[in-house]
XYZ file of C-alpha atoms in Angstrom:
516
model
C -73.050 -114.151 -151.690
C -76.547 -112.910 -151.283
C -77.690 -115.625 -149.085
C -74.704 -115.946 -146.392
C -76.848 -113.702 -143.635
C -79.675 -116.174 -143.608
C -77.882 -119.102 -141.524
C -76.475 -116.478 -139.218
C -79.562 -115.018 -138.386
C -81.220 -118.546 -138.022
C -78.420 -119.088 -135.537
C -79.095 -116.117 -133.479
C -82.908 -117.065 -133.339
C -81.317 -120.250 -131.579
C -79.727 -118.215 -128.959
C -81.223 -118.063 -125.447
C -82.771 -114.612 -124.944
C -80.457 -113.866 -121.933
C -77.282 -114.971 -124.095
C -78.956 -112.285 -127.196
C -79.846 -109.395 -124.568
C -75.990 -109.535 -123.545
C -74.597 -110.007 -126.446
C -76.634 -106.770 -127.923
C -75.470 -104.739 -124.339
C -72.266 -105.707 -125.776
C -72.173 -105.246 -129.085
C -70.341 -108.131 -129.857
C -70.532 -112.172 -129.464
C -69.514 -113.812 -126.182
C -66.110 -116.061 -126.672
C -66.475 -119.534 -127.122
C -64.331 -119.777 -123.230
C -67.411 -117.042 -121.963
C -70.232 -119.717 -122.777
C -68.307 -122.509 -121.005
C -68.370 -120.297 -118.265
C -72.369 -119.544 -118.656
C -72.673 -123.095 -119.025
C -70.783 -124.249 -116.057
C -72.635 -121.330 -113.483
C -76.195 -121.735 -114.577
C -75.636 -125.734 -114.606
C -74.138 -125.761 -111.347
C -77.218 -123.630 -109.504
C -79.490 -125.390 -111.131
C -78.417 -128.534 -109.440
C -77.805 -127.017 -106.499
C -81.145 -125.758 -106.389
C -82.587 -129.528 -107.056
C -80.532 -130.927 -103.786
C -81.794 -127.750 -101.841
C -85.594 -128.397 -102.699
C -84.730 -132.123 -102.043
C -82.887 -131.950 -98.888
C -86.292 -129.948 -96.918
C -88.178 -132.639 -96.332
C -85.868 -134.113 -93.886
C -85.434 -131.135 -92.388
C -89.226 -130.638 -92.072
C -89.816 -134.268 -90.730
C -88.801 -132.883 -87.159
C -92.066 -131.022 -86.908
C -94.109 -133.378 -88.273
C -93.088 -135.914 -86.159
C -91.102 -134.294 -82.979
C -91.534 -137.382 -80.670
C -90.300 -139.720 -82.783
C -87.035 -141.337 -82.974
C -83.876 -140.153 -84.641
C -83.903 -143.295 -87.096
C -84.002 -144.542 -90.563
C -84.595 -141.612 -92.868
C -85.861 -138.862 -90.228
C -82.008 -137.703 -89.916
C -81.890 -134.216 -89.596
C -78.648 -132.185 -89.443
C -79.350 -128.758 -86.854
C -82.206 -130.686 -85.752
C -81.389 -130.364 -82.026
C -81.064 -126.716 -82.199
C -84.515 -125.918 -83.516
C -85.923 -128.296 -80.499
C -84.425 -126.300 -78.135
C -84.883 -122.881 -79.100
C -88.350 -123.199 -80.831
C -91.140 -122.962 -78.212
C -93.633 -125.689 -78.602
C -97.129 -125.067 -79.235
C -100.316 -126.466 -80.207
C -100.728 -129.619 -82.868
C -102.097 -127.847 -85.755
C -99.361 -125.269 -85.448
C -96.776 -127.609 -86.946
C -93.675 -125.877 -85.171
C -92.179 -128.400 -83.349
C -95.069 -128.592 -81.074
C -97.438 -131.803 -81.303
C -96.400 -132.349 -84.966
C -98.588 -132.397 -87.584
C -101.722 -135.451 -88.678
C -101.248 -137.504 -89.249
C -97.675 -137.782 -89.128
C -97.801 -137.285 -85.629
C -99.525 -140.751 -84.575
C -97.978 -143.985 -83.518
C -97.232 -144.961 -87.115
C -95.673 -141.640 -87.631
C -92.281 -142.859 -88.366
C -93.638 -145.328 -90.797
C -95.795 -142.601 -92.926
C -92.568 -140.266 -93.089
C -90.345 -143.160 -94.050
C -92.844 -144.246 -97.140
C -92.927 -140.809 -98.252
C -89.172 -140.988 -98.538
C -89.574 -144.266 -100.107
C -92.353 -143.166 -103.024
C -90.139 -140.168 -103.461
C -86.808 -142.179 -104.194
C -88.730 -144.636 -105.901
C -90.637 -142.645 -108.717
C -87.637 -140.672 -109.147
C -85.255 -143.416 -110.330
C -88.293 -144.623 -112.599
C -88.812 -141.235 -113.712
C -84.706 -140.956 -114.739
C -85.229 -143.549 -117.198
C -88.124 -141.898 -119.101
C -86.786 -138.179 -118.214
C -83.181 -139.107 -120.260
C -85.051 -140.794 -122.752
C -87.188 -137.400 -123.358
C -83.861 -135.108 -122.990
C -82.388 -136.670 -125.927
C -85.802 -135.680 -128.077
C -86.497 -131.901 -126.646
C -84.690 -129.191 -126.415
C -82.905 -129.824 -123.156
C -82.964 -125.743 -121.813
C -86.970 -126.223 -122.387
C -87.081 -129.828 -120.550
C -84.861 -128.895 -117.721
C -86.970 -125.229 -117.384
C -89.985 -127.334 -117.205
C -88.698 -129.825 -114.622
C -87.224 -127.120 -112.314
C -90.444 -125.214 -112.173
C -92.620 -127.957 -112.004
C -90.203 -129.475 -108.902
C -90.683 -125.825 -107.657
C -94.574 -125.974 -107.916
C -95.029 -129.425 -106.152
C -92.779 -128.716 -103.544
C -94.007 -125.490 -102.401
C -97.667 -127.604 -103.252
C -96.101 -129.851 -100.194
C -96.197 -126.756 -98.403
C -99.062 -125.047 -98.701
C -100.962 -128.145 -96.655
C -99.926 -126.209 -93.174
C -101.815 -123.374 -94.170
C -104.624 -124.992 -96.096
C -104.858 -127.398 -92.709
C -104.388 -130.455 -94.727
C -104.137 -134.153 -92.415
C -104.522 -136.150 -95.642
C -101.669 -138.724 -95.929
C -102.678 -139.417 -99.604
C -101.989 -135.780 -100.292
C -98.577 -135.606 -99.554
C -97.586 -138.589 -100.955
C -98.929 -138.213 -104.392
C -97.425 -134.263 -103.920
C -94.419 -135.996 -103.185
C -93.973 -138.379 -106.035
C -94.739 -135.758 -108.461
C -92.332 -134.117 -106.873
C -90.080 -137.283 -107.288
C -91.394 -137.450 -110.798
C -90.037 -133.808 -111.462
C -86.771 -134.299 -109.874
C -85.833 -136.791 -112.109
C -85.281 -134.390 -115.175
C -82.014 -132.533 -113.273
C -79.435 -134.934 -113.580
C -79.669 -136.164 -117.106
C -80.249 -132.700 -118.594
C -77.046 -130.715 -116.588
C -74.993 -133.613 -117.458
C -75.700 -133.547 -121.103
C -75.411 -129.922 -121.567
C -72.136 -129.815 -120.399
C -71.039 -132.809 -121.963
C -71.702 -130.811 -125.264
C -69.543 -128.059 -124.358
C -66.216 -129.508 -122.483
C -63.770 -132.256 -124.573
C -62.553 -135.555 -123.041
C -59.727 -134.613 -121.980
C -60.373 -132.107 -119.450
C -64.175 -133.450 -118.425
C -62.918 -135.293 -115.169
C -61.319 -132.685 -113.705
C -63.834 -129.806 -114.724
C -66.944 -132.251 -113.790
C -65.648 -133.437 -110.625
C -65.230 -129.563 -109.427
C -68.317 -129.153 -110.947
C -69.620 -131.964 -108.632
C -69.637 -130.283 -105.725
C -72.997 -128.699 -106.244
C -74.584 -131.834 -104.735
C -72.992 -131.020 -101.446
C -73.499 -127.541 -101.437
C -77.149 -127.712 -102.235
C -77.441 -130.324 -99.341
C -76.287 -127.649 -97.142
C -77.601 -124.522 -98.256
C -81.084 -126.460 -98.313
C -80.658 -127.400 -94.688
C -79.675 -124.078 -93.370
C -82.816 -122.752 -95.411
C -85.447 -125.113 -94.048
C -84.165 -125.048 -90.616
C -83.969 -121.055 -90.661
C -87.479 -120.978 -91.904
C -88.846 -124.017 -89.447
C -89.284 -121.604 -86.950
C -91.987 -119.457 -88.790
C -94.011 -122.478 -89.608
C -92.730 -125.864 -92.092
C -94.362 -124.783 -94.759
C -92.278 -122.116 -95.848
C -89.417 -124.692 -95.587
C -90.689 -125.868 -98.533
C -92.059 -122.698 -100.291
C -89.308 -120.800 -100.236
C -86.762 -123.889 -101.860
C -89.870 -124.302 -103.975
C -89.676 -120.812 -105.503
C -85.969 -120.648 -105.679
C -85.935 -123.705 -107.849
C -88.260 -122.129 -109.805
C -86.659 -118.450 -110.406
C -83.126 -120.302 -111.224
C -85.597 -122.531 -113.619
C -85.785 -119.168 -115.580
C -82.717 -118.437 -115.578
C -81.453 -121.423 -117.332
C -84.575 -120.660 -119.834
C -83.187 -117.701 -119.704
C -78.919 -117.722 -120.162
C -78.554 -121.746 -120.727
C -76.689 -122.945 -123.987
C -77.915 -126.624 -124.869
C -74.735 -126.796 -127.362
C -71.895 -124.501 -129.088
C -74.426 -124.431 -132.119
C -77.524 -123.430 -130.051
C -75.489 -120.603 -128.630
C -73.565 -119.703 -131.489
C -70.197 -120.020 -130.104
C -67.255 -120.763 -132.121
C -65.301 -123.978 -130.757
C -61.968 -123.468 -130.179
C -59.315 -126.658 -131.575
C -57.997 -127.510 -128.099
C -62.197 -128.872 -127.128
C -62.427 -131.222 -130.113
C -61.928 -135.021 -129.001
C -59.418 -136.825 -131.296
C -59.668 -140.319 -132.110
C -55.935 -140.382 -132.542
C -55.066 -137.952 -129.526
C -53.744 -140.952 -127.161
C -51.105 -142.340 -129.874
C -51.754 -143.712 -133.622
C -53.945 -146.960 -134.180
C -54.724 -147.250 -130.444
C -58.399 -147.849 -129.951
C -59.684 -147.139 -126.769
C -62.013 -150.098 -125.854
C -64.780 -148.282 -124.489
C -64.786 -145.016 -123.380
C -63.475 -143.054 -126.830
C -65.585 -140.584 -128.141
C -66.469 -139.667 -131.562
C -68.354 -136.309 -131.994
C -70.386 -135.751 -135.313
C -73.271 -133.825 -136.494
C -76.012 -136.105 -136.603
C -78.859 -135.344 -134.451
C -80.768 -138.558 -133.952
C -81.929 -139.416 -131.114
C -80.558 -143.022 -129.454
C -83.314 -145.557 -128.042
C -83.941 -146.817 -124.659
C -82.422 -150.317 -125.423
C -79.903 -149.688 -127.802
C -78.082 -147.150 -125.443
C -78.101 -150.187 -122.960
C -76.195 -151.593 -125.548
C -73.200 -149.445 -125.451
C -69.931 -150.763 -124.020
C -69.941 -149.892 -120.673
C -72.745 -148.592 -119.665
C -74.538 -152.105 -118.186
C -71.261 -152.276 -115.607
C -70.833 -148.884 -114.741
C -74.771 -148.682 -114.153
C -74.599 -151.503 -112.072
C -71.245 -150.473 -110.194
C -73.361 -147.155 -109.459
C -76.319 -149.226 -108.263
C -73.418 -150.176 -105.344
C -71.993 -147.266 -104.745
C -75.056 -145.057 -104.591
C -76.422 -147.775 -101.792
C -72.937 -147.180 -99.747
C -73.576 -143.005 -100.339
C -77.079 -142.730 -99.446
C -77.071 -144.985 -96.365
C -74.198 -142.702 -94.897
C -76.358 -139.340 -95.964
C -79.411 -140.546 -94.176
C -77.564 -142.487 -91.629
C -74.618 -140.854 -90.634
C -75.704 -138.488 -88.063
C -77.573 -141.350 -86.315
C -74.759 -143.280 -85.836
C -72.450 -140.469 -85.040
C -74.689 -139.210 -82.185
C -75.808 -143.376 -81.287
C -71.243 -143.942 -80.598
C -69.694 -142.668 -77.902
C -66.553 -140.890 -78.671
C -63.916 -140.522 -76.547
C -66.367 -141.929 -74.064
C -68.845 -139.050 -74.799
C -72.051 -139.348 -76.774
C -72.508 -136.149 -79.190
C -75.901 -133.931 -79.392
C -77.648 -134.705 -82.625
C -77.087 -130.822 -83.888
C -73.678 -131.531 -82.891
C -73.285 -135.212 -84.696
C -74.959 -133.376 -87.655
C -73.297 -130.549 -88.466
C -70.028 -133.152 -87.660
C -71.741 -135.592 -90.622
C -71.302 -132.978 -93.309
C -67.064 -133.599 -93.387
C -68.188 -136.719 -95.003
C -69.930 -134.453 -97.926
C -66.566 -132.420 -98.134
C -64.369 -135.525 -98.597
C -66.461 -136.083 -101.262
C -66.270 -133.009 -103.015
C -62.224 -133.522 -102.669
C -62.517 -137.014 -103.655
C -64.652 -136.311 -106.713
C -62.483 -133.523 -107.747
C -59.545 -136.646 -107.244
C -61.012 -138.823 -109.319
C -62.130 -136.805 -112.109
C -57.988 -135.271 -112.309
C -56.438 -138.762 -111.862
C -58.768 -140.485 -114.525
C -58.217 -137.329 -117.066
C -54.309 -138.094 -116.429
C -54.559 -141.681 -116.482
C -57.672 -141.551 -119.171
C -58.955 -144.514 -117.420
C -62.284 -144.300 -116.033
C -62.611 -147.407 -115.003
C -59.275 -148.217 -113.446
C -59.996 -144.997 -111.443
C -63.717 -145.642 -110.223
C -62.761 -149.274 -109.436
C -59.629 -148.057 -107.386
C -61.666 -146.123 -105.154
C -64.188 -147.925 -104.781
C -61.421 -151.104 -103.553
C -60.287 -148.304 -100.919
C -63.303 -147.216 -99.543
C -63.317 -150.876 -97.842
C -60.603 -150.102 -95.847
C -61.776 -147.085 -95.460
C -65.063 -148.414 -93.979
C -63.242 -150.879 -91.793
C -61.273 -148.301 -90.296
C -63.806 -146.073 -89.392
C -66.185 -148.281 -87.634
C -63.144 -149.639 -85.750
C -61.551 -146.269 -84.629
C -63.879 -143.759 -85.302
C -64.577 -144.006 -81.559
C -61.362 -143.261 -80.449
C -61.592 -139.477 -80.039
C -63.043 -136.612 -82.307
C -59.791 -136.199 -84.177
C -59.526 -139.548 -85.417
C -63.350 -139.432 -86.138
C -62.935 -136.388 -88.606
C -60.115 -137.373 -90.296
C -61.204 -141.015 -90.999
C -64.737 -139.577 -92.073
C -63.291 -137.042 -94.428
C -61.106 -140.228 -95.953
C -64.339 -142.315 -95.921
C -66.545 -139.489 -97.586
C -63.623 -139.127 -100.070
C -63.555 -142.754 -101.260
C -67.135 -142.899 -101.248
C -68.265 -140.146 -103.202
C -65.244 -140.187 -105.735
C -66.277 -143.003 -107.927
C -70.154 -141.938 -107.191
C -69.184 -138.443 -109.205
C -66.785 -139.526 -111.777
C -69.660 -142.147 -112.695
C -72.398 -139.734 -112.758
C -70.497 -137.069 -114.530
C -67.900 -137.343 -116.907
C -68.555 -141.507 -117.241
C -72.020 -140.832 -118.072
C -70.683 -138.316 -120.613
C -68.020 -140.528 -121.953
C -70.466 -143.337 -122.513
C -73.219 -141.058 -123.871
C -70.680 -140.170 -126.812
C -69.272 -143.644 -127.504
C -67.710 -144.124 -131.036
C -70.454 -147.150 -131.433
C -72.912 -144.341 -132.047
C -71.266 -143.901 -134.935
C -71.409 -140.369 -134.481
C -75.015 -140.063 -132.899
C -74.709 -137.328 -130.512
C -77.772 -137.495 -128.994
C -77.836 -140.395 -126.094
C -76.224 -138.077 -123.483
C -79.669 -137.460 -121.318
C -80.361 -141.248 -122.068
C -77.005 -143.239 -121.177
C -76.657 -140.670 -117.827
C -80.322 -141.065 -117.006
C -79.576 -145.016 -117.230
C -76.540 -145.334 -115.146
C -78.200 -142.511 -112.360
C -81.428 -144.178 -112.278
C -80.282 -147.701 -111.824
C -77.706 -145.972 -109.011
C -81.086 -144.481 -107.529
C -82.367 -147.892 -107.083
C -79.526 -148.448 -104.907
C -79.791 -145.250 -103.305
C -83.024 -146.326 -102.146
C -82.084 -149.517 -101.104
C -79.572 -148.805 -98.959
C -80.952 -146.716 -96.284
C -84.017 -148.612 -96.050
C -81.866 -152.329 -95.513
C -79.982 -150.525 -92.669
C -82.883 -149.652 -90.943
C -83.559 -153.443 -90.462
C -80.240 -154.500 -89.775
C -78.523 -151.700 -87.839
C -81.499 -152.843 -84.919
C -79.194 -156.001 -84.911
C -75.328 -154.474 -85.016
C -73.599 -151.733 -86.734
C -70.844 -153.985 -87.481
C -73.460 -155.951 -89.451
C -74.040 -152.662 -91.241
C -70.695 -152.009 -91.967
C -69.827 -155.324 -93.270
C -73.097 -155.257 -96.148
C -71.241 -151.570 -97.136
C -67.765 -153.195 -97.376
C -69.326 -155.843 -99.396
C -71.416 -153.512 -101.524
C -68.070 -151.425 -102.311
C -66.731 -154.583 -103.055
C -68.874 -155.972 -105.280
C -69.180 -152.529 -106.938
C -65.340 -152.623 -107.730
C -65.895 -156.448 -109.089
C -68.340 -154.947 -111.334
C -65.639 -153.168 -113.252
C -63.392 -156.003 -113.569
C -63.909 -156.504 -117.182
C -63.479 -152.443 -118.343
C -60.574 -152.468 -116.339
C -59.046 -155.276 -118.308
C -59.298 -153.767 -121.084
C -58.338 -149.912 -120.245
C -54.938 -152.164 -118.686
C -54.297 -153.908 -122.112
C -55.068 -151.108 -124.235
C -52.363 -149.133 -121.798
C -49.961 -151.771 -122.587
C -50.291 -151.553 -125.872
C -50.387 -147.653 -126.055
C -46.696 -148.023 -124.191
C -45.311 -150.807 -126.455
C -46.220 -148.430 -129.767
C -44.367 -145.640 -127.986
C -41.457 -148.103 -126.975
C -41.049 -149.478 -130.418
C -39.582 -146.058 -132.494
C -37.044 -145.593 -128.931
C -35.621 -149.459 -129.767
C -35.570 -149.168 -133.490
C -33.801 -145.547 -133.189
């Protein structure tokens, strides 16, 4: 009886000091429901804090390169406004004067566009190694570590305007590292709450939870452009240290698990093989939760059912996202609409309806799939309507600004829908599969796998329509159509299988009604 207090005080040790400092204010534990909610909060600014710190170099690019053109990925939401109300001044100021060496030069556009290119590039590498590390460390250390270090080189990216830097080598190793830090976000929120939220509520809760992608892209633009004004680099010291302080905070407040944090878990949050109807086996997307703690390889989490397709499907669908987030104000302010031609402020704060249709659409597909539990007949759905989608809004997007907004927000929704429920409760799903036999640990690994091999695409995407949208934006809009396409093809097989093991779920339940 003697010895009972000693695992309960090992347990509190666990705790995160922020989650023990309240807890003592208290004077008593926090609910198992009052984690989830910890959980969900400092996950969701976290994230948003990575897309903020991300989004400032595009922002930025306008007064490194003013006389440029508006192609490729220099878009810039608010970007007209700051050219017209920021006076222009001398070339080593960097405010939308002269720009900034050597950015500023003939090959300007060129420089900017391989930054974004080393940047995209190292960070979908870096996603494979960063989930394969997330799944050995203690994921509140690993993700403090990447947010402060994404905080560091950012503001690092910075501090050239006032250390007078012209070195092109400079900012792009700065900005790989920065790449390279990046890519420990996505695979460490997504495991954490994985741990604390059961199946059958992880669609709907993640695909809310989703929407701190478009929020960050947002807030980080109004940031940047706000601070443009008193010189670029505080557009990226100031993202840089807020990425950092909310890096504490989840060092801070963060739960990895219910165990880490102590927390009771409540009946209603366990997954149960059983929970869909007796001797049903889901083919590949049941989970099986257990207590073992080793740590899944790099190659045998390929090997789970389902994670090869829905990796590549994301490869697809992350090429059709991207090119319409760097793209989409270009070709909005590039079409006349209702005869007029928009200002690029104008066409950009327009493009962001397509981020909102995809925080509806992800918050869609995450409730349908839950309903349906049927990832893959979900993901594959939308991804079959954003072609339509696609069609229609090249074709009558022109018409006037009404139809524009609408068919946008319809195109954003079918777009981005599949793109979360992949990233976020799929990833989850798969990084709990039953052929784990109870292994726990592949969360970080399986979503780093699918995101990173989406990031490929991601980069892909934007840089192929820079080539061919010279030619025709129909051309453009046809390689999209066929990417969604293809991406929905991809599936084929998974879908099969949720259909037939929903037959068979329905012919079990038919069977007592005729017998009775």
């Amino acid at each position: 009886m003697g010895s009972l207090p000693e695992p309960e005080a090992h347990q509190s040790h666990k705790k995160p000091l922020g989650i023990r400092f309240v807890e003592h204010r208290k004077k008593t534990n926090l609910s198992f429901r009052s984690h989830q909610a910890i959980v969900l909060i400092v996950t969701f600014f976290a994230y948003t804090s990575y897309h903020a710190a991300r989004k400032t170099t595009s922002i930025v690019k306008s007064a490194l390169d003013p006389t440029s053109s508006e192609v490729g990925l220099k878009i810039v939401p608010w970007k007209a406004i700051f050219l017209e109300s920021t006076p222009r001044n001398s070339t080593s100021s960097g405010i939308l004067g002269n720009g900034w060496a050597p950015f500023n030069g003939f090959d300007g556009t060129e420089l900017l566009g391989e930054l974004d290119v080393a940047f995209l590039a190292v960070y979908a590498l870096g996603m494979y190694f960063s989930g394969h590390l997330g799944d050995r460390m203690n994921l509140r250390i690993f993700l403090t570590i990447g947010m402060i270090g994404t905080g560091f080189f950012t503001s690092l990216f910075g501090a050239g305007y006032w250390l007078n830097i012209h070195s092109f080598y400079y900012f792009l190793v700065v900005q790989m590292l920065a790449g390279l830090f990046q890519s420990t976000g996505w695979p460490s929120v997504v495991a954490v709450v994985g741990n604390w939220f059961g199946k059958s509520k992880r669609g709907l809760i993640m695909g809310i939870w989703n929407a701190h992608t478009s929020i960050g892209n947002i807030s980080g633009s109004l940031m940047a452009s706000f601070l443009l004004s008193y010189g670029w680099g505080w557009s990226f010291v100031v993202p840089g240290l807020f990425i950092a302080f909310i890096g504490l905070v989840v060092f801070l407040f963060l739960p990895v698990t219910p165990e880490s944090g102590g927390a009771e878990q409540e009946a209603d949050e366990l997954d149960s093989p059983k929970k869909n109807g007796e001797g049903i086996k889901e083919p590949f997307l049941r989970s099986d939760l257990e207590d073992e703690e080793k740590a899944v390889g790099f190659i045998e989490a390929w090997k789970i059912p389902g994670v090869a397709p829905f990796a590549l499907c994301l490869f697809f669908a992350k090429l059709v996202a991207y090119t319409f987030l760097y793209w989409l104000p270009f070709y909005i302010s590039h079409t006349a609409i209702d005869g007029k031609f928009l200002s690029s402020g104008a066409a950009g704060n327009l493009s962001t309806l397509f981020d909102i249709g995809g925080v509806l659409g992800g918050i869609l597909a995450g409730h349908i799939s839950d309903r349906l539990n049927a990832r893959a007949i979900t993901a594959a759905t939308f991804m079959y309507g954003a072609i339509p989608a696609l069609f229609l809004y090249r074709s009558y997007g022109h018409i006037s600004l009404t139809f524009n907004i609408v068919l946008m927000f319809i195109t954003g929704m079918f777009v981005n829908g599949p793109y979360a429920l992949i990233t976020t409760a799929v990833s989850t799903d798969l990084g709990t599969h039953s052929s784990l036999r109870g292994n726990s640990r592949a969360l970080a690994t399986v979503t780093a796998i699918i995101d990173g091999t989406g990031s490929v695409g991601a980069a892909i995407g934007p840089l192929l329509t820079g080539y061919i949208s010279a030619r025709s934006w129909n051309e453009v809009f046809t390689m999209l159509m066929g990417a969604a396409l293809v991406a929905g093809l991809l599936l084929t097989r998974l879908v099969m299988a949720e259909m037939a093991a929903k037959i068979g779920e329905w012919r079990s339940q038919a069977r007592p009604r005729e017998l009775g």
